[in-house]
mmCIF file of N, CA, C and O in Angstrom:
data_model
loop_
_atom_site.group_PDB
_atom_site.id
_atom_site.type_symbol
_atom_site.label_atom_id
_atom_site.label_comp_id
_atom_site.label_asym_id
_atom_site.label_seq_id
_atom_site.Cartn_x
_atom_site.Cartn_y
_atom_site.Cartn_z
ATOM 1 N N UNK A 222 -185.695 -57.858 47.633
ATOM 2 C CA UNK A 222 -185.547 -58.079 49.040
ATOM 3 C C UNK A 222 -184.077 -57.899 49.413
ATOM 4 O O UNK A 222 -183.087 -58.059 48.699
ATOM 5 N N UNK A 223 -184.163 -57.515 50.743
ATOM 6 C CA UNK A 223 -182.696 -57.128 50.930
ATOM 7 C C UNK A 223 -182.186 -58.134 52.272
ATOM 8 O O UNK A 223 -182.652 -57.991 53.403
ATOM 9 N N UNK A 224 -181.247 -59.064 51.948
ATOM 10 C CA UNK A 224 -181.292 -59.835 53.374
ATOM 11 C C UNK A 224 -179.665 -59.483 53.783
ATOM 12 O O UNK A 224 -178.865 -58.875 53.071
ATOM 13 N N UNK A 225 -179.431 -60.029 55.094
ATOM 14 C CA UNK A 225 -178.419 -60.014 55.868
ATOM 15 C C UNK A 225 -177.720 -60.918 56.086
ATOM 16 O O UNK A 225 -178.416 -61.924 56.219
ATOM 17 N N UNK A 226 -176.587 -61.146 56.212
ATOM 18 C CA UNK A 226 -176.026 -62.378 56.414
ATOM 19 C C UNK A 226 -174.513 -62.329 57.192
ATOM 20 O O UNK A 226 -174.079 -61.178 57.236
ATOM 21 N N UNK A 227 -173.871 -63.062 57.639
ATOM 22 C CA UNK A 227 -172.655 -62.639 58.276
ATOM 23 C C UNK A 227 -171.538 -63.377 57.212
ATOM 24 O O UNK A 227 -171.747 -64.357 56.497
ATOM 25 N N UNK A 228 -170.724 -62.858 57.299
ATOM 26 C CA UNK A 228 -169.131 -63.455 56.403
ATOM 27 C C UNK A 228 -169.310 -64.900 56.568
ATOM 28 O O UNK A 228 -169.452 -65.596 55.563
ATOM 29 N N UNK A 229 -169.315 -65.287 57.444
ATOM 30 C CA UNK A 229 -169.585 -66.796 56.963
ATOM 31 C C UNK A 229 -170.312 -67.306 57.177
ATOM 32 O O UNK A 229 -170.061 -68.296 57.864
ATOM 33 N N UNK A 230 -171.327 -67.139 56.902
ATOM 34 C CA UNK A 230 -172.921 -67.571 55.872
ATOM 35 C C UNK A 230 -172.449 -67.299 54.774
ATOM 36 O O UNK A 230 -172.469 -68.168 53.902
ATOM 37 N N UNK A 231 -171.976 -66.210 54.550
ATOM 38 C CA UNK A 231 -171.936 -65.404 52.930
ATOM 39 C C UNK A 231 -170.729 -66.720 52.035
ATOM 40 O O UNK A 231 -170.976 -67.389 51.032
ATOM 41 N N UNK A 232 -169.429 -66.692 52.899
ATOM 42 C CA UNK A 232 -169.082 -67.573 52.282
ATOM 43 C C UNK A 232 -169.503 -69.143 52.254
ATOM 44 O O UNK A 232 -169.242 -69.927 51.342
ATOM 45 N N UNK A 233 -169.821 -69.273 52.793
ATOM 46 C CA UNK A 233 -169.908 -71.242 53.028
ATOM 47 C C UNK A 233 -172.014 -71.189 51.722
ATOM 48 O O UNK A 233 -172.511 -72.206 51.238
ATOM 49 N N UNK A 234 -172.334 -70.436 51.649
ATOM 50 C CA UNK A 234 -173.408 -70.081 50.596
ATOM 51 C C UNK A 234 -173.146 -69.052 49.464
ATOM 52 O O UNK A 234 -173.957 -68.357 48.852
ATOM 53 N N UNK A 235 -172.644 -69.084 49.422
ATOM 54 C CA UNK A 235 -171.739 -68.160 48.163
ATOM 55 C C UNK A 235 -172.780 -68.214 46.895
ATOM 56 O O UNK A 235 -173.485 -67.308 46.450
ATOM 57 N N UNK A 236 -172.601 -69.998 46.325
ATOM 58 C CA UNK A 236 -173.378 -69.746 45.028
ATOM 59 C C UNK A 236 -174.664 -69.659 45.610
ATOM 60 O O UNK A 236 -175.107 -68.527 45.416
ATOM 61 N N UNK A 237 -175.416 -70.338 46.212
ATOM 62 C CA UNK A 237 -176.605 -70.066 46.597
ATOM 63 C C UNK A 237 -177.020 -68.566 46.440
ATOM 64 O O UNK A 237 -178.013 -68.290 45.766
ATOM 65 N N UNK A 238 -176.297 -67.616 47.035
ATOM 66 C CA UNK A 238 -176.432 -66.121 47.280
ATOM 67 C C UNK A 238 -176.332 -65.584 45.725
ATOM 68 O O UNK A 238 -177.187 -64.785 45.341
ATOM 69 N N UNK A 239 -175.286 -66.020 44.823
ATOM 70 C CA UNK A 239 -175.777 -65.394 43.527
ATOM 71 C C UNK A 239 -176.580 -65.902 43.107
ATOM 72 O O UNK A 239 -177.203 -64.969 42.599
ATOM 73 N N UNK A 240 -177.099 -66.740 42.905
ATOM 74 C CA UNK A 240 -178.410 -67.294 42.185
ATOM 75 C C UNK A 240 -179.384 -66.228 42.781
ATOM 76 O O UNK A 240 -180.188 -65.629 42.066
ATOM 77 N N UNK A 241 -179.274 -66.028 44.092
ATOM 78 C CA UNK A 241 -180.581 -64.937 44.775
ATOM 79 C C UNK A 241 -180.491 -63.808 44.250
ATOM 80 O O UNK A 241 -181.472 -63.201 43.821
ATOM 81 N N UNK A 242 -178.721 -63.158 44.192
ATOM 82 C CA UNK A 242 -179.168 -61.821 43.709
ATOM 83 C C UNK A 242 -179.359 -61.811 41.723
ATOM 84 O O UNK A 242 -179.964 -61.029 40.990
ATOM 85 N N UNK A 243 -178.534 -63.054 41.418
ATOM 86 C CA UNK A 243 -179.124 -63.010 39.980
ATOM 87 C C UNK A 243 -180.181 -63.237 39.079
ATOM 88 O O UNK A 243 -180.114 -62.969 37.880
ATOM 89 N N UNK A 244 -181.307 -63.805 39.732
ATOM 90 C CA UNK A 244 -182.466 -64.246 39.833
ATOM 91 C C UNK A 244 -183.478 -63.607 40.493
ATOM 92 O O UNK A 244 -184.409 -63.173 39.815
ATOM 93 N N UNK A 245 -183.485 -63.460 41.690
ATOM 94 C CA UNK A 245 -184.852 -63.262 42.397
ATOM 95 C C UNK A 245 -184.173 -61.252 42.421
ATOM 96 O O UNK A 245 -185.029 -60.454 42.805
ATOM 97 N N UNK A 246 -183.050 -60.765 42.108
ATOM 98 C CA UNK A 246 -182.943 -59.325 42.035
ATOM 99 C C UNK A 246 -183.006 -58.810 43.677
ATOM 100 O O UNK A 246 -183.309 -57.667 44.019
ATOM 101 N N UNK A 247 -182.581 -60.137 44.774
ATOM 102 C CA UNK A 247 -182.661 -59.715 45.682
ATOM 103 C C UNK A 247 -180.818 -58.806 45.944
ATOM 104 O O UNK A 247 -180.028 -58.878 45.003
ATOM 105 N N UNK A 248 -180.473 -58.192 47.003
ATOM 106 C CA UNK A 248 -179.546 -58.039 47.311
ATOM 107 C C UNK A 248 -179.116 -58.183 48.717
ATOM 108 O O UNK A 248 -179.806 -58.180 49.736
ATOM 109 N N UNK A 249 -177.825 -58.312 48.569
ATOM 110 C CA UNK A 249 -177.418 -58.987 50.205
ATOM 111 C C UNK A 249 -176.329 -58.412 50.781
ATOM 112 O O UNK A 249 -175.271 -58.086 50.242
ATOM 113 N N UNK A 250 -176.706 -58.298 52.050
ATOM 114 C CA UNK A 250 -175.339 -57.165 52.844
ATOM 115 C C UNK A 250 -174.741 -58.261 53.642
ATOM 116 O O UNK A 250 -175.372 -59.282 53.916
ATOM 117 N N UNK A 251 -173.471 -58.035 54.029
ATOM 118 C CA UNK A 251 -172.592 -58.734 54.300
ATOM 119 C C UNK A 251 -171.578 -57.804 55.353
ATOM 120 O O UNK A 251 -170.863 -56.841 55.077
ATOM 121 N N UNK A 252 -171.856 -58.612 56.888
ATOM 122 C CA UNK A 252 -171.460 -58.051 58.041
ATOM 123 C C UNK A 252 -170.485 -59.054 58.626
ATOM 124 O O UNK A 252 -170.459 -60.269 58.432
ATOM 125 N N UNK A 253 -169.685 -58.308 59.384
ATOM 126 C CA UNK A 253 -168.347 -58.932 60.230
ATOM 127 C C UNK A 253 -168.536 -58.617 61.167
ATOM 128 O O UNK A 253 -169.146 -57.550 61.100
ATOM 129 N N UNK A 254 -168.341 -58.974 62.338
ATOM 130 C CA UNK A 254 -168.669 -58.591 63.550
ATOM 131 C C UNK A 254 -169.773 -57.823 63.811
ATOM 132 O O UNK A 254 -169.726 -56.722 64.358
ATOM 133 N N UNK A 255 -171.025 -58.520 63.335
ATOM 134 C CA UNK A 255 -171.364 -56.899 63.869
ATOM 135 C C UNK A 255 -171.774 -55.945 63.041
ATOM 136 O O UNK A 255 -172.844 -55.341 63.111
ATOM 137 N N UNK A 256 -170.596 -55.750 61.948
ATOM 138 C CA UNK A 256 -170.750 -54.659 61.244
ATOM 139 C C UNK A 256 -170.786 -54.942 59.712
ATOM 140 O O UNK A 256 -170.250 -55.901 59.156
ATOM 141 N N UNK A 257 -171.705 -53.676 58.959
ATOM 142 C CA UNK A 257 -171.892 -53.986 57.698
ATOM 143 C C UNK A 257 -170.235 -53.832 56.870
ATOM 144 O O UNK A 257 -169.598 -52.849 57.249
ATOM 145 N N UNK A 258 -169.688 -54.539 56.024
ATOM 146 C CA UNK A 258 -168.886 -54.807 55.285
ATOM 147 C C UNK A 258 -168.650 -54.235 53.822
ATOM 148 O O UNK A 258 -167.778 -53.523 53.326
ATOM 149 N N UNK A 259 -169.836 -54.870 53.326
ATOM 150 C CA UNK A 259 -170.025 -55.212 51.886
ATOM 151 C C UNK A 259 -171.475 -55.510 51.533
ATOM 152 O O UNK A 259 -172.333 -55.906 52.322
ATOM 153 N N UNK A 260 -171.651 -55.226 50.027
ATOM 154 C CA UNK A 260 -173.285 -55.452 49.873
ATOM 155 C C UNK A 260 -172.921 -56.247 48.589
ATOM 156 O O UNK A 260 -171.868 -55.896 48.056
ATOM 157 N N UNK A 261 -173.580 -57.216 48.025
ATOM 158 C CA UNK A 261 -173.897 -57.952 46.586
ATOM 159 C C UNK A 261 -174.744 -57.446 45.929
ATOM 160 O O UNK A 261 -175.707 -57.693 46.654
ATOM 161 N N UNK A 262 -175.136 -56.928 45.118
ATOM 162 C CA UNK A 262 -176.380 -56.423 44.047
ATOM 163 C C UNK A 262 -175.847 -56.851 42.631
ATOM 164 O O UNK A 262 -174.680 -57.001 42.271
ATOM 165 N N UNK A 263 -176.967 -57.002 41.954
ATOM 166 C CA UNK A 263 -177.161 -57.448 40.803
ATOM 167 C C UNK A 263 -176.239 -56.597 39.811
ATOM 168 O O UNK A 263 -175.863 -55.578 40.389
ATOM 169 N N UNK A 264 -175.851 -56.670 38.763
ATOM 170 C CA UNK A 264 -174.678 -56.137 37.374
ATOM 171 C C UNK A 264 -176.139 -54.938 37.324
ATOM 172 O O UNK A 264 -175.890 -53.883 37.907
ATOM 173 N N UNK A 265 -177.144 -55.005 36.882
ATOM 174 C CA UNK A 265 -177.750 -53.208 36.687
ATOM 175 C C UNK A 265 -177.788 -53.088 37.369
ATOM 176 O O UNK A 265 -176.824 -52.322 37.341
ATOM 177 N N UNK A 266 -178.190 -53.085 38.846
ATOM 178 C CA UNK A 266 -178.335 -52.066 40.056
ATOM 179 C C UNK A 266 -176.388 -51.627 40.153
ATOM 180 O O UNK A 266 -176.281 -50.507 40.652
ATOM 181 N N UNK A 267 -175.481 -52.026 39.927
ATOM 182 C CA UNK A 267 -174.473 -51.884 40.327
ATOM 183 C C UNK A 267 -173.852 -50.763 39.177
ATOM 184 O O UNK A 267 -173.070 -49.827 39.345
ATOM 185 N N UNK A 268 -174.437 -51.190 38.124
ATOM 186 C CA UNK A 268 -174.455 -50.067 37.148
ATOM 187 C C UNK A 268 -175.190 -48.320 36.762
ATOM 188 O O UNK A 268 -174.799 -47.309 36.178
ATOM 189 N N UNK A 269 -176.566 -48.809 37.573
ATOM 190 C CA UNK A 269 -177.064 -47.677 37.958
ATOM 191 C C UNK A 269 -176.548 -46.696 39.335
ATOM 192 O O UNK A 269 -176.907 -45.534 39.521
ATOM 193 N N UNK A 270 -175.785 -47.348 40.066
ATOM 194 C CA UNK A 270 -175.251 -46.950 40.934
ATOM 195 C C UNK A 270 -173.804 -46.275 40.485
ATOM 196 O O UNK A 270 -173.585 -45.077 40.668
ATOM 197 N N UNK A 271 -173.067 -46.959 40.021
ATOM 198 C CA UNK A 271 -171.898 -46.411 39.424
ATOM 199 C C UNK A 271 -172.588 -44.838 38.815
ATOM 200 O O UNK A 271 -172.592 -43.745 39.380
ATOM 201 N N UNK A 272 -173.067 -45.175 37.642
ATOM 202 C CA UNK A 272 -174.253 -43.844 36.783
ATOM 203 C C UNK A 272 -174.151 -42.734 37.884
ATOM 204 O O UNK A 272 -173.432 -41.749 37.716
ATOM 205 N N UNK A 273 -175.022 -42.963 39.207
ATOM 206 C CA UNK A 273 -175.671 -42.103 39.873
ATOM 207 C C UNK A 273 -174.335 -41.514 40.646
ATOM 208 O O UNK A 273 -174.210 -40.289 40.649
ATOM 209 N N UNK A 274 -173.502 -42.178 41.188
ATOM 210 C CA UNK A 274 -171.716 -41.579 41.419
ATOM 211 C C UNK A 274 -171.137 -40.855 40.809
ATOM 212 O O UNK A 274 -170.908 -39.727 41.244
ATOM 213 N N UNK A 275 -170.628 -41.341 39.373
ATOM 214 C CA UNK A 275 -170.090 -40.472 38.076
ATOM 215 C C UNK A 275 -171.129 -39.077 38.143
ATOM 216 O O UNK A 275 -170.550 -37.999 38.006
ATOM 217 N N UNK A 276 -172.095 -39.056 38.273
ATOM 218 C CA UNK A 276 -173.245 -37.792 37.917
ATOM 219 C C UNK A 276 -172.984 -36.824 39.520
ATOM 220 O O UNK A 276 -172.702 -35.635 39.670
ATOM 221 N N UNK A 277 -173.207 -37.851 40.474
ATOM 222 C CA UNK A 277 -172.723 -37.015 41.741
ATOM 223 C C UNK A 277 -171.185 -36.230 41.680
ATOM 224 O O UNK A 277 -171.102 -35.020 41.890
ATOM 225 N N UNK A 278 -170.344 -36.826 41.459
ATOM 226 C CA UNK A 278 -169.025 -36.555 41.421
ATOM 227 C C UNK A 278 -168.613 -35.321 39.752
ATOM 228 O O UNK A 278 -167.785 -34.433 39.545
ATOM 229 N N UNK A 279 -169.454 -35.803 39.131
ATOM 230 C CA UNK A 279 -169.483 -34.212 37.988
ATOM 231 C C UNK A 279 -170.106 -33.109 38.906
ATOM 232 O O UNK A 279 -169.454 -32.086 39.117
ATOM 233 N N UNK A 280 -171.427 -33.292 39.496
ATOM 234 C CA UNK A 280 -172.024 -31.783 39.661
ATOM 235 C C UNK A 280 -170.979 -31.329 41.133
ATOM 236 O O UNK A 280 -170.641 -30.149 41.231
ATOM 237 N N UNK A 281 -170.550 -32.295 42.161
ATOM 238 C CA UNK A 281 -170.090 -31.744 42.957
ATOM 239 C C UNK A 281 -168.021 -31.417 42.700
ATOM 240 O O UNK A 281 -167.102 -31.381 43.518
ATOM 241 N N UNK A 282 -168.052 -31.287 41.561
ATOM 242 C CA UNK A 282 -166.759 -30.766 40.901
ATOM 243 C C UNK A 282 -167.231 -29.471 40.139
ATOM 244 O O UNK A 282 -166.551 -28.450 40.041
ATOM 245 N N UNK A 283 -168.512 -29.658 39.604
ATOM 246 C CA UNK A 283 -168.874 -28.018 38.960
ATOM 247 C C UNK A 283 -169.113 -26.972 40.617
ATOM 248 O O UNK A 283 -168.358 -26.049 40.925
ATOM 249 N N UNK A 284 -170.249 -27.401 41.412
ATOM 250 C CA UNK A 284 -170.532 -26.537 42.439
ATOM 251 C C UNK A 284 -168.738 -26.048 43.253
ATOM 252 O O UNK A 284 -168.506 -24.985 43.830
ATOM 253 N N UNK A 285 -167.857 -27.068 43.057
ATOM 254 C CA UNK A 285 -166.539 -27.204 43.961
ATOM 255 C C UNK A 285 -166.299 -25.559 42.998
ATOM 256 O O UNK A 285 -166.286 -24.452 43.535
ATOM 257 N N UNK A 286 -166.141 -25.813 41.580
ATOM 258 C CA UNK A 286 -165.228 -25.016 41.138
ATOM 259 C C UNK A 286 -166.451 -23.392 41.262
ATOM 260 O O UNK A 286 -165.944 -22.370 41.726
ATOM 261 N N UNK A 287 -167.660 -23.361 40.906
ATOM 262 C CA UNK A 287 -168.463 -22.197 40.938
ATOM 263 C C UNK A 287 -168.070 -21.197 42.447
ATOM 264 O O UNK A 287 -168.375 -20.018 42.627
ATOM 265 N N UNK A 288 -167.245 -22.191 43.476
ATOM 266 C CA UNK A 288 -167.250 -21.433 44.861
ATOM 267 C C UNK A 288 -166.381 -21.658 45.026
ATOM 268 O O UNK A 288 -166.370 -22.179 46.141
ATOM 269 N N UNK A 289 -165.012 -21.627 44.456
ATOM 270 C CA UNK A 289 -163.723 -21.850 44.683
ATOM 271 C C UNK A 289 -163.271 -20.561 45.073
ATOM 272 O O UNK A 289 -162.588 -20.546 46.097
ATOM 273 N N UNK A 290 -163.505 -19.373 44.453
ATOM 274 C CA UNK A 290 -163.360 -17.373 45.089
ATOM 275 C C UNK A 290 -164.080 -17.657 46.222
ATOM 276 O O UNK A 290 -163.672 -16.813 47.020
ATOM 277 N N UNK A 291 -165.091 -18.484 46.909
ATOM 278 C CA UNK A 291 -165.927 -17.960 47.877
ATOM 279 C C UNK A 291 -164.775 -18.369 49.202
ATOM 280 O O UNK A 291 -164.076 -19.374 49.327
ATOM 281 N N UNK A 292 -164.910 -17.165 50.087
ATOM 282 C CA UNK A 292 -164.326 -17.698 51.536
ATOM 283 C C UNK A 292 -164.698 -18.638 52.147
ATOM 284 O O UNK A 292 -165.857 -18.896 51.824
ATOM 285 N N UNK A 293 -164.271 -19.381 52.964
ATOM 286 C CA UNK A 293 -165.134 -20.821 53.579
ATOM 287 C C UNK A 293 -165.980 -20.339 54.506
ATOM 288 O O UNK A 293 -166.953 -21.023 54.821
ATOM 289 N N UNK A 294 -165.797 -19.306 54.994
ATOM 290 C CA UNK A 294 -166.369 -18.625 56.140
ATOM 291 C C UNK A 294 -167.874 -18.060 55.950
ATOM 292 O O UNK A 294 -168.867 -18.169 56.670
ATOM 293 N N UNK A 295 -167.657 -17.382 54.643
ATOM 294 C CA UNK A 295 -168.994 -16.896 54.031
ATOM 295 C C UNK A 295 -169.570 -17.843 53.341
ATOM 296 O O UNK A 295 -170.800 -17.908 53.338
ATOM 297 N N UNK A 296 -168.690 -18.884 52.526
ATOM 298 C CA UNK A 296 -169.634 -20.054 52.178
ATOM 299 C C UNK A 296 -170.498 -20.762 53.378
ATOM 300 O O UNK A 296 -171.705 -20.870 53.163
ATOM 301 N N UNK A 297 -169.869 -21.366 54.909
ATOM 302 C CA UNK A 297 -170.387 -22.009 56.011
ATOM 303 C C UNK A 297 -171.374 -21.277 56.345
ATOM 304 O O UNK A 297 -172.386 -21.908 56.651
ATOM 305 N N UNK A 298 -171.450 -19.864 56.406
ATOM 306 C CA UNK A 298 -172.714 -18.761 57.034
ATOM 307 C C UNK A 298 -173.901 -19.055 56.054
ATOM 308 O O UNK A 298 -175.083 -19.243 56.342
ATOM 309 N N UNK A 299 -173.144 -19.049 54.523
ATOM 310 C CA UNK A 299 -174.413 -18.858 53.390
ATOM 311 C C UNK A 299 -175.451 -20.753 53.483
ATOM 312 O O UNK A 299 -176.648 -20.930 53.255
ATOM 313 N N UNK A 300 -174.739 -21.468 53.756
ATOM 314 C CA UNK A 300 -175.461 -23.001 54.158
ATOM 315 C C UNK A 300 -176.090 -23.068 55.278
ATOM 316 O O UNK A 300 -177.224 -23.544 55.237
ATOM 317 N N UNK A 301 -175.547 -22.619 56.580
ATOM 318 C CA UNK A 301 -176.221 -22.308 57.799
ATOM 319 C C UNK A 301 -177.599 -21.313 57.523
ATOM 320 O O UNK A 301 -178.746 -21.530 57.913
ATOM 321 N N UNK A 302 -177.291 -20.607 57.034
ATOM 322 C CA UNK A 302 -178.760 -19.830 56.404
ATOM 323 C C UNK A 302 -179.781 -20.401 55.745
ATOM 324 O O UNK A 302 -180.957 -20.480 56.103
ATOM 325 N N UNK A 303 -179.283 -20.789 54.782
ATOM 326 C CA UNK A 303 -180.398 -22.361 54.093
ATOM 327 C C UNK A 303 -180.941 -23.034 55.307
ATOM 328 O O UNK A 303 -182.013 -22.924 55.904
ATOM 329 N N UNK A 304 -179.996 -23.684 55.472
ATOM 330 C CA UNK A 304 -180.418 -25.030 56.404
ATOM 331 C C UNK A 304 -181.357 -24.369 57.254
ATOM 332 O O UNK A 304 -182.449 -24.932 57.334
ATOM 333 N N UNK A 305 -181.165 -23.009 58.100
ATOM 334 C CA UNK A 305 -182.249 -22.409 59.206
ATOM 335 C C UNK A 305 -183.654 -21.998 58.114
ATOM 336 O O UNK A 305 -184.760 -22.306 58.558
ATOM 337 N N UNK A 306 -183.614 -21.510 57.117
ATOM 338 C CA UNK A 306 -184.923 -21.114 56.530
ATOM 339 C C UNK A 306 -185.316 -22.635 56.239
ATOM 340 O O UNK A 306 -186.515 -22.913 56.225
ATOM 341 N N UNK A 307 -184.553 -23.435 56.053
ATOM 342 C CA UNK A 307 -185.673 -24.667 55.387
ATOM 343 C C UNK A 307 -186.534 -25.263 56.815
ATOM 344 O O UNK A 307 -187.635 -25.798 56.942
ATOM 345 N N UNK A 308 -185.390 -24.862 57.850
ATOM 346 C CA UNK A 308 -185.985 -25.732 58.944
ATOM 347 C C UNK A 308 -187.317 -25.103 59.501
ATOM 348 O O UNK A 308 -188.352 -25.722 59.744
ATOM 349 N N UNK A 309 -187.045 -23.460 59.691
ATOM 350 C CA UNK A 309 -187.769 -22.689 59.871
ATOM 351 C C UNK A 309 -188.184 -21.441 59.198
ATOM 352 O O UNK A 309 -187.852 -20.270 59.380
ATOM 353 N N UNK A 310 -189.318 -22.226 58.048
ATOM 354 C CA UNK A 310 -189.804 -20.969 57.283
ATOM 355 C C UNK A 310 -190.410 -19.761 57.880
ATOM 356 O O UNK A 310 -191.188 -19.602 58.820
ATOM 357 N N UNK A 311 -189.773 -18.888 56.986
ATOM 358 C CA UNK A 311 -191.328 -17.939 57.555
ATOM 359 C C UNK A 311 -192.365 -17.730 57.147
ATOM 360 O O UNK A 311 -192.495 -17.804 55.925
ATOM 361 N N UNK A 312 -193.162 -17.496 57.708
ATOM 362 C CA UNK A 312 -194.758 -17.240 57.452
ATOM 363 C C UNK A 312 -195.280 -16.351 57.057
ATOM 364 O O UNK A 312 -196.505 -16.356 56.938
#
């Protein structure tokens, strides 16, 4: 479960809130004004997340360097092209 809480809820329940995310595997976002801040998740979700970053940040350093000769110009046309066939296949 994913709950909400404002900065101070979050602090003035602090341990309460880890027991939730260390236990029940819930996680909790944490807003200031208004706005989201910060999130709490459990040591593996935070680890599988790290994982899934490190893996993002390798392939988008291989694709960086495979199109590093490409012009930006002809790279932006060659994505705009994708993006229009996916939106609108043809038949």
């Amino acid at each position: 479960m994913i709950n909400e809480v404002n900065a101070v809820t979050f602090r003035q329940n602090l341990g309460e809130m880890l027991n939730q995310v260390q236990y029940r595997h819930d996680a909790i976002v944490i807003k200031k004004d208004g706005k989201t801040v910060a999130a709490l998740v459990d040591a593996p979700m935070f680890e599988r997340i790290r994982r899934f970053k490190d893996r993002f940040d390798t392939l988008s350093q291989h694709i960086a360097s495979a199109y590093a000769e490409v012009p930006q110009d002809e790279g932006l046309s060659e994505i705009d092209a994708l993006v229009a066939d996916v939106r609108h296949p043809a038949n």
